Coordinates of C-alpha atoms in Angstrom, one line a residue:
Q1 CA 175.0 132.1 -135.0
V2 CA 174.8 131.6 -138.8
Q3 CA 172.1 129.8 -140.7
L4 CA 172.0 128.7 -144.3
V5 CA 168.5 128.2 -145.9
E6 CA 168.2 126.5 -149.3
S7 CA 165.2 126.5 -151.6
G8 CA 164.4 125.6 -155.2
G9 CA 164.6 121.8 -155.3
G10 CA 161.9 119.5 -156.7
L11 CA 161.1 117.0 -159.3
V12 CA 161.9 117.6 -163.0
Q13 CA 162.1 115.6 -166.1
A14 CA 165.5 114.8 -167.8
G15 CA 166.6 117.8 -169.9
G16 CA 164.8 120.2 -167.7
S17 CA 166.1 123.0 -165.5
L18 CA 166.0 124.0 -161.8
R19 CA 167.5 126.9 -159.9
L20 CA 168.6 126.5 -156.3
S21 CA 169.0 129.4 -153.9
C22 CA 170.8 129.5 -150.5
T23 CA 170.6 132.5 -148.2
A24 CA 173.0 133.0 -145.2
S25 CA 171.7 134.9 -142.2
G26 CA 173.1 135.9 -138.8
T27 CA 176.0 137.8 -137.4
I28 CA 178.1 137.9 -140.6
S29 CA 181.1 139.9 -141.4
R30 CA 182.2 138.3 -144.5
I31 CA 181.5 135.3 -146.6
N32 CA 184.6 133.9 -148.3
V33 CA 183.7 130.8 -150.4
M34 CA 180.1 129.7 -151.1
G35 CA 179.3 126.4 -152.8
W36 CA 176.9 123.5 -153.5
Y37 CA 177.5 119.9 -152.7
R38 CA 175.3 116.8 -153.3
Q39 CA 174.8 113.4 -151.9
A40 CA 173.0 110.6 -153.7
P41 CA 171.6 107.6 -151.9
G42 CA 174.5 105.2 -151.0
K43 CA 177.2 107.6 -152.1
Q44 CA 179.5 110.1 -150.4
R45 CA 178.8 113.8 -150.5
E46 CA 180.5 115.4 -153.5
L47 CA 181.4 118.9 -154.6
V48 CA 179.2 120.4 -157.3
A49 CA 180.4 124.0 -157.6
T50 CA 182.1 126.7 -155.6
I51 CA 182.5 130.4 -156.0
T52 CA 184.8 132.7 -154.1
S53 CA 184.4 136.3 -153.2
P54 CA 186.3 137.6 -156.2
R55 CA 184.0 135.4 -158.3
R56 CA 186.3 132.6 -159.1
T57 CA 184.3 129.4 -159.9
N58 CA 185.1 125.8 -159.8
Y59 CA 182.9 123.0 -161.1
A60 CA 182.8 119.2 -160.9
D61 CA 183.6 117.7 -164.3
S62 CA 180.2 116.0 -164.4
V63 CA 178.3 119.3 -164.3
K64 CA 180.6 121.6 -166.4
G65 CA 178.7 123.3 -169.2
R66 CA 175.3 122.5 -167.6
F67 CA 175.4 124.2 -164.2
A68 CA 176.2 127.7 -163.3
I69 CA 177.0 129.1 -159.9
S70 CA 176.6 132.8 -159.0
R71 CA 176.3 134.9 -155.8
D72 CA 174.8 138.1 -154.6
D73 CA 176.9 139.5 -151.8
A74 CA 174.3 142.2 -150.9
K75 CA 171.9 139.4 -150.2
N76 CA 174.3 136.8 -148.8
T77 CA 172.9 134.5 -151.3
V78 CA 174.3 131.8 -153.7
Y79 CA 172.5 130.3 -156.7
L80 CA 172.9 127.2 -158.7
Q81 CA 171.3 127.2 -162.2
M82 CA 171.0 123.6 -163.3
N83 CA 170.2 123.0 -167.0
S84 CA 170.1 119.8 -169.1
L85 CA 169.4 117.8 -165.9
K86 CA 170.2 114.1 -166.0
P87 CA 168.7 111.3 -163.8
E88 CA 172.3 110.9 -162.3
D89 CA 172.0 114.5 -161.0
T90 CA 169.3 113.2 -158.5
A91 CA 170.6 113.9 -155.0
V92 CA 170.1 116.0 -151.9
Y93 CA 171.9 119.3 -152.6
Y94 CA 173.6 121.1 -149.8
C95 CA 174.7 124.7 -149.5
N96 CA 178.1 125.5 -147.9
A97 CA 179.6 128.8 -146.8
E98 CA 182.9 129.8 -145.3
V99 CA 181.9 132.6 -143.0
R100 CA 183.7 135.1 -140.8
R101 CA 181.3 136.2 -138.1
L102 CA 181.3 139.7 -136.6
F103 CA 184.3 140.3 -134.3
A104 CA 185.8 136.9 -135.2
T105 CA 189.4 136.4 -136.2
T106 CA 188.8 133.2 -138.2
S107 CA 186.2 131.7 -140.5
D108 CA 184.0 128.6 -140.1
D109 CA 182.1 126.3 -142.4
Y110 CA 178.4 126.2 -142.3
W111 CA 175.9 123.9 -144.0
G112 CA 172.3 124.2 -145.0
Q113 CA 169.7 121.4 -144.3
G114 CA 169.7 120.2 -147.9
T115 CA 167.1 120.3 -150.7
Q116 CA 166.0 117.3 -152.8
V117 CA 166.5 117.3 -156.5
T118 CA 164.9 114.4 -158.4
V119 CA 165.3 114.0 -162.2
S120 CA 163.0 111.5 -163.8
S121 CA 164.0 109.7 -167.0

């Protein structure tokens, strides 16, 4: 089994910064894509940023220039540095990883439990 555990959420004032972390554990052979998604109350879950194994990144237009995604493959960890936070960034942030387990021939998607980010105005 594979588990994703997030940390780093909290309450911050507008203009502030937070850093989210997500570590994958379990019988992992390889992690292909890692990413962050968010879901605000009454809205659908949306992509924030993704990063592939060769370090190609993709960002939602709403966070470009403010957020930065990175990963440490030795630790099976993905990070999201969030700067210049705005009240509209308030949401539950979910970690996602496309993981190939040991002895598996295909990869599966896994999700973390979510971490709350609240930005006050």
